[in-house]
Structure formats: structure tokens, C-alpha cells
mmCIF file of N, CA, C and O in Angstrom:
data_model
loop_
_atom_site.group_PDB
_atom_site.id
_atom_site.type_symbol
_atom_site.label_atom_id
_atom_site.label_comp_id
_atom_site.label_asym_id
_atom_site.label_seq_id
_atom_site.Cartn_x
_atom_site.Cartn_y
_atom_site.Cartn_z
ATOM 1 N N MET A 1 -28.787 -0.569 -3.855
ATOM 2 C CA MET A 1 -27.740 -0.342 -2.867
ATOM 3 C C MET A 1 -26.949 0.896 -3.291
ATOM 4 O O MET A 1 -26.556 1.034 -4.432
ATOM 5 N N THR A 2 -26.706 1.784 -2.397
ATOM 6 C CA THR A 2 -25.970 3.001 -2.678
ATOM 7 C C THR A 2 -24.551 2.699 -3.114
ATOM 8 O O THR A 2 -23.867 1.894 -2.506
ATOM 9 N N GLY A 3 -24.119 3.353 -4.201
ATOM 10 C CA GLY A 3 -22.754 3.216 -4.658
ATOM 11 C C GLY A 3 -22.507 2.019 -5.554
ATOM 12 O O GLY A 3 -21.399 1.796 -5.985
ATOM 13 N N VAL A 4 -23.539 1.241 -5.863
ATOM 14 C CA VAL A 4 -23.356 0.075 -6.717
ATOM 15 C C VAL A 4 -24.191 0.255 -7.968
ATOM 16 O O VAL A 4 -25.356 0.627 -7.904
ATOM 17 N N HIS A 5 -23.585 0.008 -9.110
ATOM 18 C CA HIS A 5 -24.282 0.105 -10.380
ATOM 19 C C HIS A 5 -24.057 -1.197 -11.125
ATOM 20 O O HIS A 5 -22.931 -1.559 -11.398
ATOM 21 N N GLU A 6 -25.121 -1.907 -11.413
ATOM 22 C CA GLU A 6 -25.004 -3.204 -12.055
ATOM 23 C C GLU A 6 -25.871 -3.256 -13.313
ATOM 24 O O GLU A 6 -26.886 -3.941 -13.363
ATOM 25 N N PRO A 7 -25.489 -2.558 -14.380
ATOM 26 C CA PRO A 7 -26.344 -2.508 -15.561
ATOM 27 C C PRO A 7 -26.535 -3.857 -16.243
ATOM 28 O O PRO A 7 -27.622 -4.186 -16.671
ATOM 29 N N ASP A 8 -25.496 -4.659 -16.357
ATOM 30 C CA ASP A 8 -25.557 -5.942 -17.038
ATOM 31 C C ASP A 8 -24.834 -7.003 -16.238
ATOM 32 O O ASP A 8 -24.225 -7.898 -16.807
ATOM 33 N N ASP A 9 -24.873 -6.907 -14.941
ATOM 34 C CA ASP A 9 -24.085 -7.787 -14.096
ATOM 35 C C ASP A 9 -24.342 -9.259 -14.384
ATOM 36 O O ASP A 9 -23.431 -10.057 -14.363
ATOM 37 N N THR A 10 -25.584 -9.636 -14.674
ATOM 38 C CA THR A 10 -25.884 -11.047 -14.901
ATOM 39 C C THR A 10 -25.272 -11.547 -16.201
ATOM 40 O O THR A 10 -24.997 -12.725 -16.337
ATOM 41 N N LYS A 11 -25.016 -10.655 -17.152
ATOM 42 C CA LYS A 11 -24.420 -11.057 -18.422
ATOM 43 C C LYS A 11 -22.897 -11.034 -18.381
ATOM 44 O O LYS A 11 -22.249 -11.883 -18.965
ATOM 45 N N THR A 12 -22.318 -10.044 -17.726
ATOM 46 C CA THR A 12 -20.867 -9.871 -17.763
ATOM 47 C C THR A 12 -20.151 -10.404 -16.537
ATOM 48 O O THR A 12 -18.973 -10.706 -16.599
ATOM 49 N N GLY A 13 -20.828 -10.453 -15.412
ATOM 50 C CA GLY A 13 -20.181 -10.851 -14.175
ATOM 51 C C GLY A 13 -19.422 -9.722 -13.511
ATOM 52 O O GLY A 13 -18.823 -9.903 -12.473
ATOM 53 N N TRP A 14 -19.414 -8.549 -14.102
ATOM 54 C CA TRP A 14 -18.698 -7.401 -13.560
ATOM 55 C C TRP A 14 -19.665 -6.448 -12.885
ATOM 56 O O TRP A 14 -20.821 -6.339 -13.284
ATOM 57 N N ALA A 15 -19.187 -5.744 -11.863
ATOM 58 C CA ALA A 15 -19.966 -4.716 -11.191
ATOM 59 C C ALA A 15 -19.087 -3.475 -11.052
ATOM 60 O O ALA A 15 -17.884 -3.588 -10.845
ATOM 61 N N THR A 16 -19.694 -2.332 -11.191
ATOM 62 C CA THR A 16 -18.996 -1.068 -10.999
ATOM 63 C C THR A 16 -19.418 -0.506 -9.650
ATOM 64 O O THR A 16 -20.604 -0.481 -9.342
ATOM 65 N N ILE A 17 -18.450 -0.092 -8.836
ATOM 66 C CA ILE A 17 -18.777 0.480 -7.529
ATOM 67 C C ILE A 17 -18.179 1.872 -7.413
ATOM 68 O O ILE A 17 -17.165 2.177 -8.031
ATOM 69 N N LEU A 18 -18.827 2.697 -6.624
ATOM 70 C CA LEU A 18 -18.301 4.016 -6.284
ATOM 71 C C LEU A 18 -17.578 3.881 -4.956
ATOM 72 O O LEU A 18 -18.116 3.319 -4.003
ATOM 73 N N VAL A 19 -16.360 4.373 -4.906
ATOM 74 C CA VAL A 19 -15.532 4.253 -3.710
ATOM 75 C C VAL A 19 -15.357 5.639 -3.100
ATOM 76 O O VAL A 19 -15.037 6.588 -3.813
ATOM 77 N N PRO A 20 -15.540 5.771 -1.793
ATOM 78 C CA PRO A 20 -15.379 7.073 -1.154
ATOM 79 C C PRO A 20 -13.944 7.593 -1.300
ATOM 80 O O PRO A 20 -12.991 6.797 -1.375
ATOM 81 N N PRO A 21 -13.793 8.908 -1.351
ATOM 82 C CA PRO A 21 -12.465 9.508 -1.522
ATOM 83 C C PRO A 21 -11.426 9.025 -0.514
ATOM 84 O O PRO A 21 -10.252 8.895 -0.856
ATOM 85 N N THR A 22 -11.830 8.730 0.703
ATOM 86 C CA THR A 22 -10.858 8.267 1.701
ATOM 87 C C THR A 22 -10.232 6.933 1.284
ATOM 88 O O THR A 22 -9.037 6.716 1.488
ATOM 89 N N LEU A 23 -11.037 6.053 0.689
ATOM 90 C CA LEU A 23 -10.493 4.778 0.228
ATOM 91 C C LEU A 23 -9.641 4.958 -1.026
ATOM 92 O O LEU A 23 -8.616 4.302 -1.173
ATOM 93 N N VAL A 24 -10.058 5.844 -1.906
ATOM 94 C CA VAL A 24 -9.258 6.125 -3.109
ATOM 95 C C VAL A 24 -7.876 6.618 -2.696
ATOM 96 O O VAL A 24 -6.851 6.161 -3.222
ATOM 97 N N LYS A 25 -7.833 7.515 -1.720
ATOM 98 C CA LYS A 25 -6.546 8.020 -1.232
ATOM 99 C C LYS A 25 -5.709 6.901 -0.619
ATOM 100 O O LYS A 25 -4.494 6.854 -0.807
ATOM 101 N N ALA A 26 -6.354 6.007 0.113
ATOM 102 C CA ALA A 26 -5.627 4.894 0.721
ATOM 103 C C ALA A 26 -5.062 3.973 -0.357
ATOM 104 O O ALA A 26 -3.900 3.549 -0.280
ATOM 105 N N PHE A 27 -5.853 3.662 -1.381
ATOM 106 C CA PHE A 27 -5.356 2.834 -2.483
ATOM 107 C C PHE A 27 -4.194 3.518 -3.193
ATOM 108 O O PHE A 27 -3.181 2.893 -3.511
ATOM 109 N N ASP A 28 -4.333 4.816 -3.449
ATOM 110 C CA ASP A 28 -3.269 5.553 -4.129
ATOM 111 C C ASP A 28 -1.988 5.593 -3.285
ATOM 112 O O ASP A 28 -0.885 5.485 -3.818
ATOM 113 N N ARG A 29 -2.149 5.720 -1.979
ATOM 114 C CA ARG A 29 -0.979 5.709 -1.095
ATOM 115 C C ARG A 29 -0.290 4.342 -1.133
ATOM 116 O O ARG A 29 0.936 4.249 -1.201
ATOM 117 N N TYR A 30 -1.086 3.280 -1.107
ATOM 118 C CA TYR A 30 -0.529 1.933 -1.198
ATOM 119 C C TYR A 30 0.241 1.766 -2.511
ATOM 120 O O TYR A 30 1.354 1.240 -2.519
ATOM 121 N N ILE A 31 -0.340 2.221 -3.611
ATOM 122 C CA ILE A 31 0.326 2.119 -4.909
ATOM 123 C C ILE A 31 1.660 2.860 -4.877
ATOM 124 O O ILE A 31 2.687 2.332 -5.304
ATOM 125 N N ALA A 32 1.651 4.076 -4.362
ATOM 126 C CA ALA A 32 2.871 4.887 -4.315
ATOM 127 C C ALA A 32 3.954 4.245 -3.453
ATOM 128 O O ALA A 32 5.132 4.278 -3.805
ATOM 129 N N GLU A 33 3.551 3.639 -2.341
ATOM 130 C CA GLU A 33 4.525 3.112 -1.387
ATOM 131 C C GLU A 33 4.902 1.643 -1.623
ATOM 132 O O GLU A 33 6.021 1.242 -1.313
ATOM 133 N N GLU A 34 3.969 0.849 -2.124
ATOM 134 C CA GLU A 34 4.177 -0.596 -2.160
ATOM 135 C C GLU A 34 4.068 -1.238 -3.544
ATOM 136 O O GLU A 34 4.622 -2.309 -3.755
ATOM 137 N N ALA A 35 3.315 -0.634 -4.452
ATOM 138 C CA ALA A 35 3.024 -1.320 -5.717
ATOM 139 C C ALA A 35 2.985 -0.348 -6.896
ATOM 140 O O ALA A 35 1.963 -0.216 -7.560
ATOM 141 N N PRO A 36 4.079 0.334 -7.174
ATOM 142 C CA PRO A 36 4.058 1.359 -8.225
ATOM 143 C C PRO A 36 3.773 0.816 -9.628
ATOM 144 O O PRO A 36 3.385 1.584 -10.508
ATOM 145 N N ASP A 37 3.922 -0.483 -9.832
ATOM 146 C CA ASP A 37 3.655 -1.069 -11.153
ATOM 147 C C ASP A 37 2.210 -1.526 -11.326
ATOM 148 O O ASP A 37 1.847 -2.028 -12.386
ATOM 149 N N MET A 38 1.405 -1.370 -10.282
ATOM 150 C CA MET A 38 0.005 -1.812 -10.354
ATOM 151 C C MET A 38 -0.915 -0.619 -10.571
ATOM 152 O O MET A 38 -0.647 0.485 -10.094
ATOM 153 N N SER A 39 -2.009 -0.858 -11.268
ATOM 154 C CA SER A 39 -3.014 0.184 -11.479
ATOM 155 C C SER A 39 -3.972 0.215 -10.292
ATOM 156 O O SER A 39 -4.040 -0.742 -9.498
ATOM 157 N N ARG A 40 -4.731 1.277 -10.182
ATOM 158 C CA ARG A 40 -5.714 1.372 -9.103
ATOM 159 C C ARG A 40 -6.729 0.223 -9.183
ATOM 160 O O ARG A 40 -7.019 -0.412 -8.163
ATOM 161 N N PRO A 41 -7.289 -0.078 -10.377
ATOM 162 C CA PRO A 41 -8.228 -1.208 -10.428
ATOM 163 C C PRO A 41 -7.596 -2.537 -10.006
ATOM 164 O O PRO A 41 -8.247 -3.341 -9.333
ATOM 165 N N GLN A 42 -6.351 -2.760 -10.372
ATOM 166 C CA GLN A 42 -5.675 -3.999 -9.957
ATOM 167 C C GLN A 42 -5.553 -4.074 -8.444
ATOM 168 O O GLN A 42 -5.825 -5.117 -7.835
ATOM 169 N N VAL A 43 -5.138 -2.977 -7.828
ATOM 170 C CA VAL A 43 -4.980 -2.941 -6.372
ATOM 171 C C VAL A 43 -6.329 -3.139 -5.685
ATOM 172 O O VAL A 43 -6.434 -3.885 -4.708
ATOM 173 N N MET A 44 -7.365 -2.506 -6.198
ATOM 174 C CA MET A 44 -8.692 -2.660 -5.599
ATOM 175 C C MET A 44 -9.170 -4.103 -5.704
ATOM 176 O O MET A 44 -9.722 -4.644 -4.739
ATOM 177 N N CYS A 45 -8.958 -4.742 -6.849
ATOM 178 C CA CYS A 45 -9.363 -6.146 -7.010
ATOM 179 C C CYS A 45 -8.590 -7.054 -6.058
ATOM 180 O O CYS A 45 -9.173 -7.953 -5.442
ATOM 181 N N HIS A 46 -7.295 -6.810 -5.917
ATOM 182 C CA HIS A 46 -6.496 -7.608 -4.983
ATOM 183 C C HIS A 46 -7.015 -7.431 -3.554
ATOM 184 O O HIS A 46 -7.134 -8.406 -2.809
ATOM 185 N N ALA A 47 -7.317 -6.199 -3.174
ATOM 186 C CA ALA A 47 -7.815 -5.944 -1.817
ATOM 187 C C ALA A 47 -9.149 -6.642 -1.591
ATOM 188 O O ALA A 47 -9.371 -7.258 -0.537
ATOM 189 N N LEU A 48 -10.036 -6.578 -2.568
ATOM 190 C CA LEU A 48 -11.338 -7.226 -2.429
ATOM 191 C C LEU A 48 -11.201 -8.748 -2.400
ATOM 192 O O LEU A 48 -11.874 -9.423 -1.620
ATOM 193 N N ARG A 49 -10.310 -9.296 -3.217
ATOM 194 C CA ARG A 49 -10.080 -10.745 -3.192
ATOM 195 C C ARG A 49 -9.541 -11.185 -1.831
ATOM 196 O O ARG A 49 -9.974 -12.200 -1.280
ATOM 197 N N ASP A 50 -8.568 -10.413 -1.308
ATOM 198 C CA ASP A 50 -8.007 -10.750 0.004
ATOM 199 C C ASP A 50 -9.095 -10.738 1.077
ATOM 200 O O ASP A 50 -9.160 -11.633 1.923
ATOM 201 N N TRP A 51 -9.943 -9.708 1.053
ATOM 202 C CA TRP A 51 -11.013 -9.592 2.042
ATOM 203 C C TRP A 51 -11.993 -10.752 1.913
ATOM 204 O O TRP A 51 -12.366 -11.383 2.904
ATOM 205 N N CYS A 52 -12.403 -11.059 0.672
ATOM 206 C CA CYS A 52 -13.348 -12.157 0.455
ATOM 207 C C CYS A 52 -12.761 -13.500 0.902
ATOM 208 O O CYS A 52 -13.467 -14.314 1.499
ATOM 209 N N ALA A 53 -11.488 -13.707 0.635
ATOM 210 C CA ALA A 53 -10.832 -14.943 1.073
ATOM 211 C C ALA A 53 -10.770 -15.001 2.600
ATOM 212 O O ALA A 53 -11.062 -16.039 3.205
ATOM 213 N N GLU A 54 -10.409 -13.882 3.211
ATOM 214 C CA GLU A 54 -10.321 -13.826 4.674
ATOM 215 C C GLU A 54 -11.674 -14.084 5.331
ATOM 216 O O GLU A 54 -11.758 -14.723 6.381
ATOM 217 N N MET A 55 -12.744 -13.611 4.698
ATOM 218 C CA MET A 55 -14.091 -13.783 5.238
ATOM 219 C C MET A 55 -14.684 -15.157 4.902
ATOM 220 O O MET A 55 -15.769 -15.491 5.356
ATOM 221 N N GLY A 56 -13.971 -15.941 4.080
ATOM 222 C CA GLY A 56 -14.440 -17.276 3.745
ATOM 223 C C GLY A 56 -15.319 -17.349 2.508
ATOM 224 O O GLY A 56 -15.908 -18.390 2.224
ATOM 225 N N TYR A 57 -15.418 -16.258 1.753
ATOM 226 C CA TYR A 57 -16.245 -16.251 0.554
ATOM 227 C C TYR A 57 -15.495 -16.767 -0.670
ATOM 228 O O TYR A 57 -16.118 -17.119 -1.668
ATOM 229 N N LEU A 58 -14.184 -16.820 -0.627
ATOM 230 C CA LEU A 58 -13.347 -17.411 -1.663
ATOM 231 C C LEU A 58 -12.460 -18.437 -0.986
ATOM 232 O O LEU A 58 -11.967 -18.203 0.126
ATOM 233 N N SER A 59 -12.215 -19.533 -1.676
ATOM 234 C CA SER A 59 -11.350 -20.543 -1.071
ATOM 235 C C SER A 59 -9.885 -20.133 -1.112
ATOM 236 O O SER A 59 -9.090 -20.596 -0.328
ATOM 237 N N SER A 60 -9.519 -19.256 -2.067
ATOM 238 C CA SER A 60 -8.171 -18.751 -2.135
ATOM 239 C C SER A 60 -8.178 -17.452 -2.931
ATOM 240 O O SER A 60 -9.157 -17.114 -3.583
ATOM 241 N N ARG A 61 -7.059 -16.724 -2.923
ATOM 242 C CA ARG A 61 -6.955 -15.478 -3.688
ATOM 243 C C ARG A 61 -7.053 -15.731 -5.195
ATOM 244 O O ARG A 61 -7.349 -14.846 -5.948
ATOM 245 N N ARG A 62 -6.807 -16.949 -5.647
ATOM 246 C CA ARG A 62 -6.839 -17.242 -7.083
ATOM 247 C C ARG A 62 -8.233 -17.437 -7.621
ATOM 248 O O ARG A 62 -8.447 -17.454 -8.814
ATOM 249 N N ASP A 63 -9.228 -17.613 -6.748
ATOM 250 C CA ASP A 63 -10.602 -17.753 -7.199
ATOM 251 C C ASP A 63 -11.056 -16.464 -7.833
ATOM 252 O O ASP A 63 -10.743 -15.385 -7.379
ATOM 253 N N GLU A 64 -11.818 -16.544 -8.878
ATOM 254 C CA GLU A 64 -12.343 -15.341 -9.546
ATOM 255 C C GLU A 64 -13.814 -15.221 -9.252
ATOM 256 O O GLU A 64 -14.539 -16.116 -9.202
#
């Protein structure tokens, strides 16, 4: 899949993704305006958790 790199995903549970510049700018704008104490990775994880929960793939935002 384009933009996804999973060297050891089955061992670590982590995946690295490439994000288009337009999304990076949107995340950075959100950080500047709404969450200056959060890092970009934290904001991205929160956004992905919210989306997964909304789509029914997580029962709540607290699921990992």
C-alpha cells in the first residue's frame, strides 16, 4: 500500500505512515490554534482514534 511502511508491524504493533503535506499543515494548524501542548504525533493519533471510533472500529477513544 502506498505510503505505509510496516517493517516489524507484527512484532511491535506500530506502523509508520507517510502523510501528505496538506494533512501535515492541517495538523500543524490545529496544534497552533487548539493544542499547543501536544506534539504532532499525539495529535495524529488522537485524530486517527476519533475516526476509528466514529467508524465503529474502536468501541471508544480509550481503546488502543
